[in-house]
mmCIF file of C-alpha atoms in Angstrom:
data_model
loop_
_atom_site.group_PDB
_atom_site.id
_atom_site.type_symbol
_atom_site.label_atom_id
_atom_site.label_comp_id
_atom_site.label_asym_id
_atom_site.label_seq_id
_atom_site.Cartn_x
_atom_site.Cartn_y
_atom_site.Cartn_z
ATOM 1 C CA MET A 15 -5.344 -22.043 7.293
ATOM 2 C CA ASN A 16 -6.075 -20.293 4.008
ATOM 3 C CA GLU A 17 -3.471 -18.221 2.170
ATOM 4 C CA ARG A 18 -4.922 -14.866 3.286
ATOM 5 C CA ALA A 19 -4.952 -15.956 6.953
ATOM 6 C CA ALA A 20 -1.383 -17.250 6.669
ATOM 7 C CA ALA A 21 -0.250 -13.986 5.057
ATOM 8 C CA TRP A 22 -1.975 -11.959 7.792
ATOM 9 C CA CYS A 23 -0.214 -14.058 10.456
ATOM 10 C CA LEU A 24 3.125 -13.410 8.757
ATOM 11 C CA LEU A 25 2.424 -9.678 8.601
ATOM 12 C CA THR A 26 1.430 -9.447 12.268
ATOM 13 C CA GLU A 27 4.370 -11.607 13.350
ATOM 14 C CA PHE A 28 6.797 -9.033 11.916
ATOM 15 C CA THR A 29 4.738 -5.832 12.107
ATOM 16 C CA GLN A 30 3.484 -4.501 15.438
ATOM 17 C CA SER A 31 2.784 -0.962 14.205
ATOM 18 C CA GLU A 32 -0.927 -0.340 13.700
ATOM 19 C CA SER A 33 -0.231 2.242 10.990
ATOM 20 C CA LEU A 34 2.022 -0.144 9.042
ATOM 21 C CA ARG A 35 -0.605 -2.889 9.279
ATOM 22 C CA LYS A 36 -3.225 -0.459 7.994
ATOM 23 C CA HIS A 37 -0.901 0.561 5.158
ATOM 24 C CA ALA A 38 -0.602 -3.116 4.194
ATOM 25 C CA LEU A 39 -4.404 -3.431 4.174
ATOM 26 C CA ALA A 40 -4.774 -0.276 2.078
ATOM 27 C CA VAL A 41 -2.291 -1.482 -0.540
ATOM 28 C CA GLU A 42 -3.972 -4.903 -0.529
ATOM 29 C CA ALA A 43 -7.359 -3.272 -1.235
ATOM 30 C CA CYS A 44 -5.938 -1.266 -4.154
ATOM 31 C CA MET A 45 -4.185 -4.343 -5.557
ATOM 32 C CA ARG A 46 -7.326 -6.500 -5.342
ATOM 33 C CA ALA A 47 -9.359 -3.803 -7.102
ATOM 34 C CA TYR A 48 -6.817 -3.559 -9.924
ATOM 35 C CA ALA A 49 -6.651 -7.359 -10.212
ATOM 36 C CA ARG A 50 -10.445 -7.469 -10.679
ATOM 37 C CA LYS A 51 -10.260 -4.676 -13.252
ATOM 38 C CA GLN A 52 -7.507 -6.446 -15.190
ATOM 39 C CA ARG A 53 -8.986 -9.950 -14.707
ATOM 40 C CA ALA A 54 -5.793 -11.015 -12.961
ATOM 41 C CA ASP A 55 -5.312 -13.340 -9.969
ATOM 42 C CA GLU A 56 -6.960 -11.323 -7.193
ATOM 43 C CA GLU A 57 -5.604 -13.512 -4.405
ATOM 44 C CA LEU A 58 -2.007 -13.269 -5.654
ATOM 45 C CA TRP A 59 -2.192 -9.529 -6.235
ATOM 46 C CA GLY A 60 -3.894 -8.882 -2.895
ATOM 47 C CA LEU A 61 -1.367 -10.908 -0.910
ATOM 48 C CA VAL A 62 1.571 -9.222 -2.653
ATOM 49 C CA GLY A 63 0.042 -5.903 -1.566
ATOM 50 C CA LEU A 64 -0.528 -7.164 1.968
ATOM 51 C CA LEU A 65 3.038 -8.438 2.399
ATOM 52 C CA HIS A 66 5.081 -5.925 0.378
ATOM 53 C CA ASP A 67 6.400 -4.195 3.531
ATOM 54 C CA PHE A 68 5.959 -6.955 6.129
ATOM 55 C CA ASP A 69 9.696 -6.908 6.989
ATOM 56 C CA TYR A 70 10.013 -3.100 7.089
ATOM 57 C CA GLU A 71 9.485 -2.601 10.824
ATOM 58 C CA LYS A 72 12.230 -5.087 11.769
ATOM 59 C CA TYR A 73 14.498 -4.320 8.819
ATOM 60 C CA PRO A 74 13.930 -0.676 7.835
ATOM 61 C CA THR A 75 17.230 0.039 6.086
ATOM 62 C CA ALA A 76 17.842 -0.039 2.341
ATOM 63 C CA GLU A 77 20.438 -2.746 3.000
ATOM 64 C CA GLU A 78 17.799 -5.000 4.600
ATOM 65 C CA HIS A 79 14.307 -4.162 3.215
ATOM 66 C CA PRO A 80 12.968 -5.910 1.149
ATOM 67 C CA TYR A 81 15.921 -8.335 0.979
ATOM 68 C CA LYS A 82 15.322 -9.910 4.410
ATOM 69 C CA GLY A 83 11.635 -10.241 3.635
ATOM 70 C CA ASN A 84 12.480 -11.920 0.342
ATOM 71 C CA GLU A 85 14.550 -14.562 2.188
ATOM 72 C CA ILE A 86 11.746 -15.166 4.700
ATOM 73 C CA LEU A 87 9.149 -15.459 1.933
ATOM 74 C CA LYS A 88 11.375 -17.940 0.095
ATOM 75 C CA GLU A 89 11.740 -20.055 3.267
ATOM 76 C CA ARG A 90 7.949 -20.037 3.663
ATOM 77 C CA GLY A 91 7.324 -21.238 0.138
ATOM 78 C CA TYR A 92 6.184 -18.080 -1.652
ATOM 79 C CA SER A 93 6.681 -18.184 -5.429
ATOM 80 C CA ASP A 94 9.390 -16.452 -7.450
ATOM 81 C CA GLU A 95 6.688 -14.295 -9.076
ATOM 82 C CA PHE A 96 5.428 -13.205 -5.656
ATOM 83 C CA ARG A 97 8.892 -12.399 -4.307
ATOM 84 C CA ARG A 98 10.075 -10.657 -7.474
ATOM 85 C CA ALA A 99 7.057 -8.319 -7.369
ATOM 86 C CA ILE A 100 7.929 -7.329 -3.806
ATOM 87 C CA MET A 101 11.602 -6.850 -4.680
ATOM 88 C CA SER A 102 10.637 -4.616 -7.618
ATOM 89 C CA HIS A 103 8.649 -2.146 -5.490
ATOM 90 C CA ALA A 104 11.884 -0.730 -4.043
ATOM 91 C CA GLU A 105 13.725 1.212 -6.767
ATOM 92 C CA TYR A 106 17.134 0.620 -5.161
ATOM 93 C CA THR A 107 16.986 -3.186 -5.527
ATOM 94 C CA GLY A 108 17.592 -2.838 -9.251
ATOM 95 C CA VAL A 109 14.788 -5.333 -9.976
ATOM 96 C CA PRO A 110 12.926 -3.816 -12.945
ATOM 97 C CA ARG A 111 9.147 -3.681 -12.893
ATOM 98 C CA ALA A 112 8.219 -5.770 -15.925
ATOM 99 C CA THR A 113 4.804 -7.318 -15.239
ATOM 100 C CA PRO A 114 1.395 -5.720 -14.600
ATOM 101 C CA LEU A 115 1.590 -7.091 -11.021
ATOM 102 C CA GLU A 116 4.929 -5.379 -10.380
ATOM 103 C CA LYS A 117 3.857 -2.093 -11.962
ATOM 104 C CA THR A 118 0.593 -2.050 -10.028
ATOM 105 C CA LEU A 119 2.275 -2.659 -6.666
ATOM 106 C CA PHE A 120 4.644 0.244 -7.268
ATOM 107 C CA ALA A 121 1.784 2.476 -8.431
ATOM 108 C CA CYS A 122 -0.361 1.725 -5.360
ATOM 109 C CA ASP A 123 2.218 1.699 -2.561
ATOM 110 C CA GLU A 124 3.093 5.370 -2.032
ATOM 111 C CA LEU A 125 -0.340 6.515 -3.208
ATOM 112 C CA ALA A 126 -2.173 4.424 -0.587
ATOM 113 C CA GLY A 127 -0.040 6.066 2.098
ATOM 114 C CA PHE A 128 -0.708 9.519 0.717
ATOM 115 C CA ILE A 129 -4.476 8.963 0.467
ATOM 116 C CA THR A 130 -4.448 7.798 4.101
ATOM 117 C CA ALA A 131 -2.623 10.983 5.129
ATOM 118 C CA CYS A 132 -5.191 13.063 3.218
ATOM 119 C CA ALA A 133 -8.076 11.309 4.985
ATOM 120 C CA LEU A 134 -6.510 11.786 8.415
ATOM 121 C CA VAL A 135 -6.467 15.597 8.079
ATOM 122 C CA LYS A 136 -10.136 15.778 7.093
ATOM 123 C CA PRO A 137 -12.562 16.894 9.845
ATOM 124 C CA GLY A 138 -14.238 13.473 9.942
ATOM 125 C CA LYS A 139 -11.006 11.502 9.364
ATOM 126 C CA SER A 140 -12.903 9.677 6.648
ATOM 127 C CA LEU A 141 -12.141 8.444 3.133
ATOM 128 C CA ALA A 142 -15.659 9.586 2.215
ATOM 129 C CA GLU A 143 -14.309 13.153 2.440
ATOM 130 C CA VAL A 144 -11.323 12.534 0.133
ATOM 131 C CA GLU A 145 -11.554 13.388 -3.568
ATOM 132 C CA ALA A 146 -8.933 12.887 -6.272
ATOM 133 C CA LYS A 147 -8.695 16.641 -6.956
ATOM 134 C CA SER A 148 -7.892 17.406 -3.302
ATOM 135 C CA VAL A 149 -5.255 14.651 -3.291
ATOM 136 C CA ARG A 150 -3.630 16.208 -6.390
ATOM 137 C CA LYS A 151 -3.650 19.588 -4.649
ATOM 138 C CA LYS A 152 -2.077 18.124 -1.478
ATOM 139 C CA MET A 153 0.673 16.531 -3.605
ATOM 140 C CA LYS A 154 1.888 20.063 -4.424
ATOM 141 C CA ASP A 155 2.278 20.874 -0.723
ATOM 142 C CA LYS A 156 5.811 19.613 -0.044
ATOM 143 C CA ALA A 157 5.413 20.025 3.722
ATOM 144 C CA PHE A 158 2.400 17.687 3.811
ATOM 145 C CA ALA A 159 3.226 13.969 4.299
ATOM 146 C CA ARG A 160 6.780 14.791 3.263
ATOM 147 C CA SER A 161 7.983 11.186 3.566
ATOM 148 C CA VAL A 162 5.764 10.212 0.613
ATOM 149 C CA ASN A 163 7.635 10.264 -2.687
ATOM 150 C CA ARG A 164 5.427 12.225 -5.092
ATOM 151 C CA ASN A 165 7.585 11.231 -8.043
ATOM 152 C CA ASP A 166 6.863 7.546 -7.329
ATOM 153 C CA ILE A 167 3.114 8.296 -7.419
ATOM 154 C CA VAL A 168 3.384 10.103 -10.770
ATOM 155 C CA THR A 169 5.768 7.519 -12.268
ATOM 156 C CA GLY A 170 3.631 4.635 -10.998
ATOM 157 C CA ALA A 171 0.503 5.911 -12.748
ATOM 158 C CA ALA A 172 2.452 6.614 -15.953
ATOM 159 C CA ASP A 173 3.979 3.116 -15.942
ATOM 160 C CA LEU A 174 0.475 1.663 -15.541
ATOM 161 C CA GLY A 175 -0.672 3.739 -18.479
ATOM 162 C CA VAL A 176 -3.446 5.413 -16.508
ATOM 163 C CA ASP A 177 -4.274 9.062 -15.956
ATOM 164 C CA LEU A 178 -2.983 10.170 -12.538
ATOM 165 C CA GLU A 179 -6.321 11.566 -11.367
ATOM 166 C CA GLU A 180 -8.150 8.397 -12.497
ATOM 167 C CA HIS A 181 -5.582 6.270 -10.651
ATOM 168 C CA ILE A 182 -6.038 8.325 -7.473
ATOM 169 C CA ALA A 183 -9.843 8.102 -7.712
ATOM 170 C CA PHE A 184 -9.642 4.332 -8.326
ATOM 171 C CA CYS A 185 -7.459 3.778 -5.248
ATOM 172 C CA ILE A 186 -9.644 6.026 -3.066
ATOM 173 C CA GLU A 187 -12.667 3.943 -4.103
ATOM 174 C CA ALA A 188 -10.824 0.669 -3.390
ATOM 175 C CA MET A 189 -9.791 1.896 0.063
ATOM 176 C CA ARG A 190 -13.322 3.099 0.853
ATOM 177 C CA GLY A 191 -14.382 -0.528 0.653
ATOM 178 C CA ILE A 192 -12.386 -1.262 3.806
ATOM 179 C CA ALA A 193 -12.583 2.185 5.434
ATOM 180 C CA GLY A 194 -13.638 0.642 8.759
ATOM 181 C CA GLU A 195 -10.585 -1.638 8.905
ATOM 182 C CA LEU A 196 -8.372 1.332 8.043
ATOM 183 C CA GLY A 197 -9.923 3.483 10.781
ATOM 184 C CA LEU A 198 -10.941 5.938 8.045
ATOM 185 C CA ASP A 199 -14.725 5.580 8.163
ATOM 186 C CA GLY A 200 -15.269 8.667 10.287
ATOM 187 C CA SER A 201 -15.575 6.784 13.573
ATOM 188 C CA ALA A 202 -12.117 7.970 14.657
ATOM 189 C CA ALA A 203 -13.180 11.613 14.565
ATOM 190 C CA LYS A 204 -13.803 12.941 18.034
ATOM 191 C CA PRO A 205 -17.331 14.307 18.325
ATOM 192 C CA ALA A 206 -17.525 17.762 19.853
ATOM 193 C CA SER A 207 -18.673 17.475 23.444
ATOM 194 C CA SER A 208 -22.171 18.802 23.864
ATOM 195 C CA ASP A 209 -22.187 18.227 27.607
ATOM 196 C CA VAL A 210 -22.411 21.376 29.631
ATOM 197 C CA ALA A 211 -21.416 20.645 33.212
#
């Protein structure tokens, strides 16, 4: 079994929620795109994105996530670099984000969730309808996707040293590449019934 298949098995073993699995895929897509841009290890970056929240469904508290996941990853032979990146994505762990990998995971995590929420309220439920400007506008609406930490999105882009709107556009583009897997390719939109009985 290759590393990606093994990581997917680990994710699905611990995560039953379709939306959490899709979030993992979205973050993975953003991480792989940034790895290509920065000529980094695409496989490492992608798998960190895929597994960053794999323990969240079973261990959702700040006392457990991502600590339990870190123990499981250690038992399964994942590297210190891999596990440290995942630990650093949760502010409360106290693990500082020092490397490009760690900073990129933090920058992509909340944003991928927010972009997904933006796509889901579009008429076609499609990433093709989402633009960076509209995402920025939605960020100002505190009632929209209120569980998403806007400050983390802003801080993440700043820590990466990229313009916020550019970062949003980059992640939208990365996610469009797997829109079908995310259920955000427009096929989930219900066509208006034209049948007249």
